[in-house]
CSV table of C-alpha atoms and ligand atoms in Angstrom, one decimal:
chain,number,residue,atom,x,y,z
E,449,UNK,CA,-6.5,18.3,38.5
E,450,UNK,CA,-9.4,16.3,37.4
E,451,UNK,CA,-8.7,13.0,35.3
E,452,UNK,CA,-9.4,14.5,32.2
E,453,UNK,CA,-7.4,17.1,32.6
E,454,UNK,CA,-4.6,14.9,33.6
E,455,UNK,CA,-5.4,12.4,30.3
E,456,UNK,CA,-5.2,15.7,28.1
E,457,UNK,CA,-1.5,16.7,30.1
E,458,UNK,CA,-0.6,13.4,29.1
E,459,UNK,CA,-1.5,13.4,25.7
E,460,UNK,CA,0.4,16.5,25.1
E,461,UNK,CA,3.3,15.4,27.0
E,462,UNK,CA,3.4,11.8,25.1
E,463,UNK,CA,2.8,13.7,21.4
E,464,UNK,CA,5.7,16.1,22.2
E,465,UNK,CA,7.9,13.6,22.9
E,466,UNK,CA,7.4,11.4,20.3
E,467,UNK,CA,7.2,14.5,18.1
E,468,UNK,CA,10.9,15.6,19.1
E,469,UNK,CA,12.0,12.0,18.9
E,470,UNK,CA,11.5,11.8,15.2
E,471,UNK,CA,12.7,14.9,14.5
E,472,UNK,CA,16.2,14.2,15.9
E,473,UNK,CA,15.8,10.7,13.9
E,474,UNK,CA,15.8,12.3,10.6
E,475,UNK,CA,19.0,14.2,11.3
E,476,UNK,CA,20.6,11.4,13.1
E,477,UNK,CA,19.9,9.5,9.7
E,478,UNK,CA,21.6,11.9,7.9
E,479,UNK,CA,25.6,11.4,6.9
E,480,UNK,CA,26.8,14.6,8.9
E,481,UNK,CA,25.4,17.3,10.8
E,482,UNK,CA,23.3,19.7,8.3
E,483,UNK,CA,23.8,17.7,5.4
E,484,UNK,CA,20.4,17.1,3.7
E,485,UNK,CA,18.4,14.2,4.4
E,486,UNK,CA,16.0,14.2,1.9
E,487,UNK,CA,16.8,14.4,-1.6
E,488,UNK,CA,17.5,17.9,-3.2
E,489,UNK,CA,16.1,18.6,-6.8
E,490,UNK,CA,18.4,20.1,-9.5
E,491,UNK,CA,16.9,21.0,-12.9
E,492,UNK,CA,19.1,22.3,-15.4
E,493,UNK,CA,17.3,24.6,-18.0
E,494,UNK,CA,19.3,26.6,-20.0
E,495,UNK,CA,23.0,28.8,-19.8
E,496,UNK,CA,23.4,32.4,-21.6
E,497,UNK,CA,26.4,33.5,-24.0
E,498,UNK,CA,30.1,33.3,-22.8
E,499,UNK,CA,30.7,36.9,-23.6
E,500,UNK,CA,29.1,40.2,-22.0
E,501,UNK,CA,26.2,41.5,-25.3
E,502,UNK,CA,24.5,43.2,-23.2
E,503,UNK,CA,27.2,46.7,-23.7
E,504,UNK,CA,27.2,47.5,-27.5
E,505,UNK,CA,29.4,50.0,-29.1
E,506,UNK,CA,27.3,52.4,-30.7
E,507,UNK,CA,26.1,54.2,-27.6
E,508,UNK,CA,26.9,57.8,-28.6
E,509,UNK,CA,23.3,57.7,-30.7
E,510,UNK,CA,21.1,56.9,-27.6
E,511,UNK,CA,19.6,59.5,-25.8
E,512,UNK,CA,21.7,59.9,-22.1
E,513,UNK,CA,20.1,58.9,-19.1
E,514,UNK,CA,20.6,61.1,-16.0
E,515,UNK,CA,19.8,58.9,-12.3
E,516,UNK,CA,19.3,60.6,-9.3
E,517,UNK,CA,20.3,58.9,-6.6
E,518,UNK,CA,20.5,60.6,-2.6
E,519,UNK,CA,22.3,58.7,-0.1
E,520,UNK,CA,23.5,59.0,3.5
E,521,UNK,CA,26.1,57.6,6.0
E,522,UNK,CA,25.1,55.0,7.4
E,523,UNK,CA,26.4,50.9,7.8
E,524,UNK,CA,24.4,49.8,4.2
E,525,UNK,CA,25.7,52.5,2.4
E,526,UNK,CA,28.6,50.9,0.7
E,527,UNK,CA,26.5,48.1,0.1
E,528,UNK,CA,23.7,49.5,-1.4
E,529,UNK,CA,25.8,51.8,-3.8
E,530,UNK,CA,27.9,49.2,-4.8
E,531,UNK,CA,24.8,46.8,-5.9
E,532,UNK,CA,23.3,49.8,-7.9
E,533,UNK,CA,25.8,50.9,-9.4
E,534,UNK,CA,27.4,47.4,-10.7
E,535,UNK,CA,23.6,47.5,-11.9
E,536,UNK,CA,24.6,50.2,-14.0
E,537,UNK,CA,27.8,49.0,-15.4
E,538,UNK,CA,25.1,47.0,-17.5
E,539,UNK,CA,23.5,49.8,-19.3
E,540,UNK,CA,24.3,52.1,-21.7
E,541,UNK,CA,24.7,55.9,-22.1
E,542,UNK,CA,23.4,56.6,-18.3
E,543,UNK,CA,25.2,59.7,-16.2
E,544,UNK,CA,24.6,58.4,-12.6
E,545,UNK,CA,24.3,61.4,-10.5
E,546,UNK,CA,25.0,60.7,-6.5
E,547,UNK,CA,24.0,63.6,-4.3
E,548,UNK,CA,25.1,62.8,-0.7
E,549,UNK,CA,23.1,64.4,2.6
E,550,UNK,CA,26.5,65.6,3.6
E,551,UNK,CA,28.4,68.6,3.5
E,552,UNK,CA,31.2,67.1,1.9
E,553,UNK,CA,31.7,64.3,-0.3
E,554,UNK,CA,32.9,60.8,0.9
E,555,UNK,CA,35.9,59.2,-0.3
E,556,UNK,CA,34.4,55.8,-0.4
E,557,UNK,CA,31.4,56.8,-2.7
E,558,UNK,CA,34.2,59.1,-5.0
E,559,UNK,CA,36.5,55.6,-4.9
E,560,UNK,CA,33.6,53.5,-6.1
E,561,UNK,CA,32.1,56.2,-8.7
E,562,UNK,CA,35.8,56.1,-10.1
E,563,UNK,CA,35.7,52.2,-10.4
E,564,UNK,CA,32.6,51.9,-11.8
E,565,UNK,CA,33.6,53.7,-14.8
E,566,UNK,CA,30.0,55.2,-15.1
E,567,UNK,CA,30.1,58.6,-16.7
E,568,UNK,CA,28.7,60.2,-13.2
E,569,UNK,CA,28.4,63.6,-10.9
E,570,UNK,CA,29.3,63.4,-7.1
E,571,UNK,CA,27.1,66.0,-5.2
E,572,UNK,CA,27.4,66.9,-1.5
E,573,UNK,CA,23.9,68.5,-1.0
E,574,UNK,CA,22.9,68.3,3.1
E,575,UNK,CA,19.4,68.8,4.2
E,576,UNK,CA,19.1,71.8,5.8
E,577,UNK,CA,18.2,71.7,9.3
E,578,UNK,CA,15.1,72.6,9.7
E,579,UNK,CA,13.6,69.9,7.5
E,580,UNK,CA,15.7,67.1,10.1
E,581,UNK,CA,13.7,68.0,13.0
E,582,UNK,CA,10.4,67.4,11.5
E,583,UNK,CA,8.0,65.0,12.7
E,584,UNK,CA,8.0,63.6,8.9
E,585,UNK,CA,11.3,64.0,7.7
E,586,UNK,CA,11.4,64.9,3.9
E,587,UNK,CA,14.3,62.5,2.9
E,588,UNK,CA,16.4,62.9,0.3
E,589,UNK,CA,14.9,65.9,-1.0
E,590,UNK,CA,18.1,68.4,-1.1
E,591,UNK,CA,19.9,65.6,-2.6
E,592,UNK,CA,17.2,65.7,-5.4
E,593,UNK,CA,16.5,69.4,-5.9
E,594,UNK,CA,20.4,69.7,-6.7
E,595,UNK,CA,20.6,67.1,-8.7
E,596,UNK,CA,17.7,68.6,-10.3
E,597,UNK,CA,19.1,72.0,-10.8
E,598,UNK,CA,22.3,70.0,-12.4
E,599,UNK,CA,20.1,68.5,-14.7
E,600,UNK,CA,18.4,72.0,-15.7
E,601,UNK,CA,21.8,73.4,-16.1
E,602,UNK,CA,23.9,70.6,-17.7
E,603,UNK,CA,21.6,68.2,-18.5
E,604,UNK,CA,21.6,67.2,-22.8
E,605,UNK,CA,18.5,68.3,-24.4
E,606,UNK,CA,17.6,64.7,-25.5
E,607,UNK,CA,18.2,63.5,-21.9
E,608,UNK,CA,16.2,61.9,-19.7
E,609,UNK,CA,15.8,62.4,-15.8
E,610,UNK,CA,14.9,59.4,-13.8
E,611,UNK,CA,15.3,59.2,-9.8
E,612,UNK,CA,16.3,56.2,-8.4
E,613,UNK,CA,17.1,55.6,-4.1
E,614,UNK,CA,19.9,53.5,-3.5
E,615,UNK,CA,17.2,50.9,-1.9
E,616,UNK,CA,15.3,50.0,-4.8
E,617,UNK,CA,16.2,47.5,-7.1
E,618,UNK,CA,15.6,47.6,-10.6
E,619,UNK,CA,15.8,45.7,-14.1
E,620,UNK,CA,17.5,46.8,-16.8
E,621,UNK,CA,15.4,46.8,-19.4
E,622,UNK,CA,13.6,49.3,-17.5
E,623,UNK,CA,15.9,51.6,-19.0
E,624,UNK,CA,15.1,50.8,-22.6
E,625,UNK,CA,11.0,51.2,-21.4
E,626,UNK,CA,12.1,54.9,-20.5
E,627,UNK,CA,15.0,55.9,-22.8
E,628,UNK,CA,12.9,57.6,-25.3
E,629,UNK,CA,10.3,59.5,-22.9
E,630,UNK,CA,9.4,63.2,-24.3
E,631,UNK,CA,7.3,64.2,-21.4
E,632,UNK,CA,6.8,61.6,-18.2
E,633,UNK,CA,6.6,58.2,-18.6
E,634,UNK,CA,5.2,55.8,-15.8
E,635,UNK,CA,5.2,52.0,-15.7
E,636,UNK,CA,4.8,50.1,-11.7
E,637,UNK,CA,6.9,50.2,-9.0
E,638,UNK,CA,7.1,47.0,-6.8
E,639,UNK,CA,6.9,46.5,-2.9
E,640,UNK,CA,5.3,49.5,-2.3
E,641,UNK,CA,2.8,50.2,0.9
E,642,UNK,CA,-0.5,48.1,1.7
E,643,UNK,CA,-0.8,47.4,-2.2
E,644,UNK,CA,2.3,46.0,-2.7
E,645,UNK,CA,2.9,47.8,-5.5
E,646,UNK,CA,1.7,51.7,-6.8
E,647,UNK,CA,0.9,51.5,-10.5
E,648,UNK,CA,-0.7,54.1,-12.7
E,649,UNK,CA,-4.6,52.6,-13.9
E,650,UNK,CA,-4.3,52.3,-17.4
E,651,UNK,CA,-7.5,52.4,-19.8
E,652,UNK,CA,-6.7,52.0,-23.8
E,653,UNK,CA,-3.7,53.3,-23.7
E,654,UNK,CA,-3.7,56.3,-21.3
E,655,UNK,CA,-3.3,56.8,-17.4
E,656,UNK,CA,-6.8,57.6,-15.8
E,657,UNK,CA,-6.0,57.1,-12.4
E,658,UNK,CA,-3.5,54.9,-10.0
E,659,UNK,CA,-3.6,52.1,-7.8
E,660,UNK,CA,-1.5,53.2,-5.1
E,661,UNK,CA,-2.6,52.1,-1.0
E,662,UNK,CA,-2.1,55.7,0.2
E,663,UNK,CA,-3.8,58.3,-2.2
E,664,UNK,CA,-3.7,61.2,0.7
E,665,UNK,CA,-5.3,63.2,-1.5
E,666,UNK,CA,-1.9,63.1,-4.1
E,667,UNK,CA,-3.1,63.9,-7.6
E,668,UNK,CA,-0.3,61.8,-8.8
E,669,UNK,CA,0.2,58.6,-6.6
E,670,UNK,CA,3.1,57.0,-7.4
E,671,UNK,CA,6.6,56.5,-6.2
E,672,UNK,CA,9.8,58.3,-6.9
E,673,UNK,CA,11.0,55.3,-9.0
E,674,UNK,CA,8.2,55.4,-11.0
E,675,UNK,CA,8.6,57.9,-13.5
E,676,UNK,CA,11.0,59.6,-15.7
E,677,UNK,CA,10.7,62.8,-17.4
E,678,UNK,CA,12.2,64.2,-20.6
E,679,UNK,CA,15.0,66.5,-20.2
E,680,UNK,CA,13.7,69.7,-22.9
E,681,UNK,CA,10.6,69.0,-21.0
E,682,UNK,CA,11.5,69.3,-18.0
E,683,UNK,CA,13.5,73.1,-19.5
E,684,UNK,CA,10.3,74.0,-20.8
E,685,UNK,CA,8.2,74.3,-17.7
E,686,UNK,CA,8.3,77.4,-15.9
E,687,UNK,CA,9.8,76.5,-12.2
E,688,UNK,CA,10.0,72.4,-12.0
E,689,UNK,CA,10.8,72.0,-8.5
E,690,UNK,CA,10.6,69.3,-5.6
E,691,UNK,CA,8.9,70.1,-2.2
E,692,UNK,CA,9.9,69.3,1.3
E,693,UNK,CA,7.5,67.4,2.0
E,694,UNK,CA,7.1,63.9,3.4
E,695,UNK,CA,5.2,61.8,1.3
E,696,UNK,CA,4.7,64.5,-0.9
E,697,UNK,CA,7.7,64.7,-3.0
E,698,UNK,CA,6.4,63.1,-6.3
E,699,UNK,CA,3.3,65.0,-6.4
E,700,UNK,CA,4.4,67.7,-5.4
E,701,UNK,CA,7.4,67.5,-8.5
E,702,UNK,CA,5.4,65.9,-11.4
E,703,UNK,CA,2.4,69.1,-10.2
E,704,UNK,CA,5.0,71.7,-10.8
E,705,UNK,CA,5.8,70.0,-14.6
E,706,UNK,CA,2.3,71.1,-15.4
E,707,UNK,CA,1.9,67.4,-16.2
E,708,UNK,CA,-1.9,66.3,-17.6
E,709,UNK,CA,-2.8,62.8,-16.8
E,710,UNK,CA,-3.2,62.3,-20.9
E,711,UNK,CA,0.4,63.4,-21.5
E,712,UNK,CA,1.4,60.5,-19.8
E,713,UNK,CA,3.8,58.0,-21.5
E,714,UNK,CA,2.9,54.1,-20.8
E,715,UNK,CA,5.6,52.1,-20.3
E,716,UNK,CA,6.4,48.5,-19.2
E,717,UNK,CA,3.9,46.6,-21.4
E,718,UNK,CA,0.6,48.9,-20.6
E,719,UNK,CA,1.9,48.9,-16.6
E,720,UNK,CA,1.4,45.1,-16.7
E,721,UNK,CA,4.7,44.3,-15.6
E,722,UNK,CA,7.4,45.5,-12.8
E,723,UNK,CA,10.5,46.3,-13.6
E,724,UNK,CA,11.5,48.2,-10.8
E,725,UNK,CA,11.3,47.6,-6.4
E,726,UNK,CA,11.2,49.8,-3.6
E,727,UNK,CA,12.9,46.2,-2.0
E,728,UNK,CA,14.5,48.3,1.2
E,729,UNK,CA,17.6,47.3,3.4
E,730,UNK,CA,17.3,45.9,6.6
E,731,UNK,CA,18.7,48.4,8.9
E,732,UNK,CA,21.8,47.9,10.8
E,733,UNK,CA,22.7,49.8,13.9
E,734,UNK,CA,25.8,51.8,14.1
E,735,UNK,CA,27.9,50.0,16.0
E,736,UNK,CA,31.4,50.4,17.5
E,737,UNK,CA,33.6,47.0,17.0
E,738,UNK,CA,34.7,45.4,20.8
E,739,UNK,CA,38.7,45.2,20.2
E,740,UNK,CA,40.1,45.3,24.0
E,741,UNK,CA,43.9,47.1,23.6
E,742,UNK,CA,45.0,43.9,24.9
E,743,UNK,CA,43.4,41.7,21.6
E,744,UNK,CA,43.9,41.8,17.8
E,745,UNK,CA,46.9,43.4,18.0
E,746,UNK,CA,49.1,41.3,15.7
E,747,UNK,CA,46.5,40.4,13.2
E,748,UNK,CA,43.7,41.5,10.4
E,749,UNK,CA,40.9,42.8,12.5
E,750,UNK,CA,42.1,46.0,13.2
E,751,UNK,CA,42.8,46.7,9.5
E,752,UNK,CA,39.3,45.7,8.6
E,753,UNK,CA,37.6,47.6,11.4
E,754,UNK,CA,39.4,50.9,10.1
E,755,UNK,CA,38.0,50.0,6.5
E,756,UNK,CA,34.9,49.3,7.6
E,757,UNK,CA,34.9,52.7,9.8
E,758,UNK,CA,35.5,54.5,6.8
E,759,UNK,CA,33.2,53.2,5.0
E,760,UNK,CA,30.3,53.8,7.4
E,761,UNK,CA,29.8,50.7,9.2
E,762,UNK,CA,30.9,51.3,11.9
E,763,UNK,CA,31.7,54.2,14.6
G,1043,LIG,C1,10.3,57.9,0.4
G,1043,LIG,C2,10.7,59.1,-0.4
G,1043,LIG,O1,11.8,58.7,-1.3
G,1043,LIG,C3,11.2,60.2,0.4
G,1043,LIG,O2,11.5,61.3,-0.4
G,1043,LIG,C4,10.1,60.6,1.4
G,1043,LIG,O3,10.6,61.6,2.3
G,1043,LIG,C5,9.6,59.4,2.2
G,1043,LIG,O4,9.3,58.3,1.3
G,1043,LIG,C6,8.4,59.8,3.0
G,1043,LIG,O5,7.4,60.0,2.4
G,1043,LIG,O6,8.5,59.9,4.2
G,1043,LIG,P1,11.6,56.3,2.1
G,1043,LIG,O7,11.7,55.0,1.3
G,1043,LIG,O8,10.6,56.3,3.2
G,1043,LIG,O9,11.4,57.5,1.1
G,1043,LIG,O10,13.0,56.7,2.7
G,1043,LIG,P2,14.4,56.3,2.5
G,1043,LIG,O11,14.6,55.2,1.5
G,1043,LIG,O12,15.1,56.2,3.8
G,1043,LIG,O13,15.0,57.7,1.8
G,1043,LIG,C7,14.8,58.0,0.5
G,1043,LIG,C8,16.2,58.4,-0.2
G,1043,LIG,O14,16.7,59.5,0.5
G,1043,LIG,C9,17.2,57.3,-0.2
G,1043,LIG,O15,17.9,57.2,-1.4
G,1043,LIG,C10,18.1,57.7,1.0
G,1043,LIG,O16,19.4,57.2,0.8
G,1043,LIG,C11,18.0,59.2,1.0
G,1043,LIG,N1,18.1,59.7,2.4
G,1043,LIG,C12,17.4,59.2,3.4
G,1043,LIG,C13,18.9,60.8,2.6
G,1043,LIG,O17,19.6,61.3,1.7
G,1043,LIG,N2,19.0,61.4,3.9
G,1043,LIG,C14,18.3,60.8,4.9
G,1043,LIG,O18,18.4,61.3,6.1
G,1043,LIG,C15,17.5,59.7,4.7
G,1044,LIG,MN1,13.2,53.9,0.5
């Protein structure tokens, strides 16, 4: 080692050091472990009402809003359902249709539907097959082509059809933007691919394009939350259906509405704002919960690993 090399060793010995020193001085300082040692900020700005006004009485009048949402097994099911649909609670006249990719329905999803006290549909709708063992799995699609059919069939004329995953997030006065859509409306959908968000481009008034990080050649580049389409529409167009394939799904739909770029409705403040995230759960792996036969045997943590088995946590 030269000396200079053994100077600059020393240096960076000496700095780190000295470096972790004062660190462990500020917490030292502090009155116990974790508790902060610098002081914290608190700004009070302003509370809201006592009482729930968001839920007013004379719902019957507003035009029903029918949301697809697919789901599937897995351990954030429960957990994403129950955010979105206590979401829901806070809107009016919705029908929250849940179309499972299983062939039968889950008691836990049927148990929070019936707590939620939603007007809602509970659909077991598998994806066949064929479509799992593709490179690019089309996700979700059966769950929306029967909801979609539902819709066609059961659907109130003045309805609207909106699809919503059960990993976006959304605001609720999204749902006033789209309640009174007669053909497709559009507004931005957040946390979307390289762009961070896919929004339609809009020039005095109407869509002429869309900013969206992955054209791939879609004529309509946007995300399945970013549209909702009006239910007589929707019965007017001669086979509205939704493809299987990956990536293609929205295009593929809005295409088979016959929808022109100049029919499209504007929502959320000329697509200035977002009201509405593709935000995505962390994914959790399927675990199976270590109890030895010789452990837990007189307390809780058997009882919750059976509730958390049947609610998909868990194996
Ligand atoms: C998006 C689209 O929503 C999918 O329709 C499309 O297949 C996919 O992009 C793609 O282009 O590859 P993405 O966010 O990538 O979906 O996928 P997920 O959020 O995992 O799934 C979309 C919806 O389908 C969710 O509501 C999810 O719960 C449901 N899903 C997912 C199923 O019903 N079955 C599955 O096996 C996976
Ligand atoms: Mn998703």
């Amino acid at each position: 080692m030269t000396r200079r090399q053994r100077i600059i060793m020393t240096v960076i010995v000496v700095g780190s050091l000295i470096y972790i020193i004062l660190t462990q001085m500020v917490h030292v300082m502090g009155k116990a472990p974790g508790e902060p040692v610098q002081h914290e900020v608190r700004k009070f700005c302003a509370s809201g009402p006592k009482w729930n006004v968001s839920l007013k009485v004379n719902e019957a009048i507003l035009p029903i809003i029918y949301i697809v949402t697919p789901t599937y097994r897995r351990p954030e099911m429960v957990a994403e359902l129950t955010r979105l649909g206590q979401t829901l609670t806070m809107v009016q006249r919705v029908h929250w249709i849940v179309a499972e990719d299983s062939s039968s329905c889950s008691s836990v999803i049927s148990a929070l539907l019936h707590r939620l006290g939603l007007p809602f549909t509970h659909l077991a709708t598998p994806m066949p097959e064929v479509y799992r063992r593709e490179r690019y799995v089309p996700r979700g699609v059966s769950n929306r082509r029967a909801a979609l059919q539902w819709v066609l069939e059961e659907g109130q004329e003045h309805g609207v059809l909106f699809f919503l995953d059960d990993d976006n997030t959304i605001d609720i006065r999204l749902f006033d933007e789209m309640r009174y859509t007669q053909v497709v409306s559009m507004w931005p959908v957040g946390l979307i691919g390289d762009y961070t968000v896919s929004s339609p481009v809009v020039r005095e008034g109407k869509v002429v394009g869309f900013y969206d990080g992955w054209p791939a050649g879609r004529k309509f580049q946007v995300d399945m939350a970013g549209f909702a389409v009006g239910v007589s529409y929707l019965r007017n167009q001669k086979r509205p259906t939704m493809p299987y394939i990956a990536g293609h799904e929205e295009d593929g739909f809005l295409k088979s509405l016959n929808l022109k770029l100049e029919d499209i409705e504007v929502k959320a403040n000329g697509c200035t704002e977002v009201m509405v995230w593709h935000t995505r759960t962390a994914k959790n792996p399927t675990r199976a919960l270590r109890l030895p036969p010789d452990k837990h045997i007189n307390d809780n943590i058997r009882a919750l690993a059976d509730n958390m088995r049947h609610m998909g946590m868990i194996k």
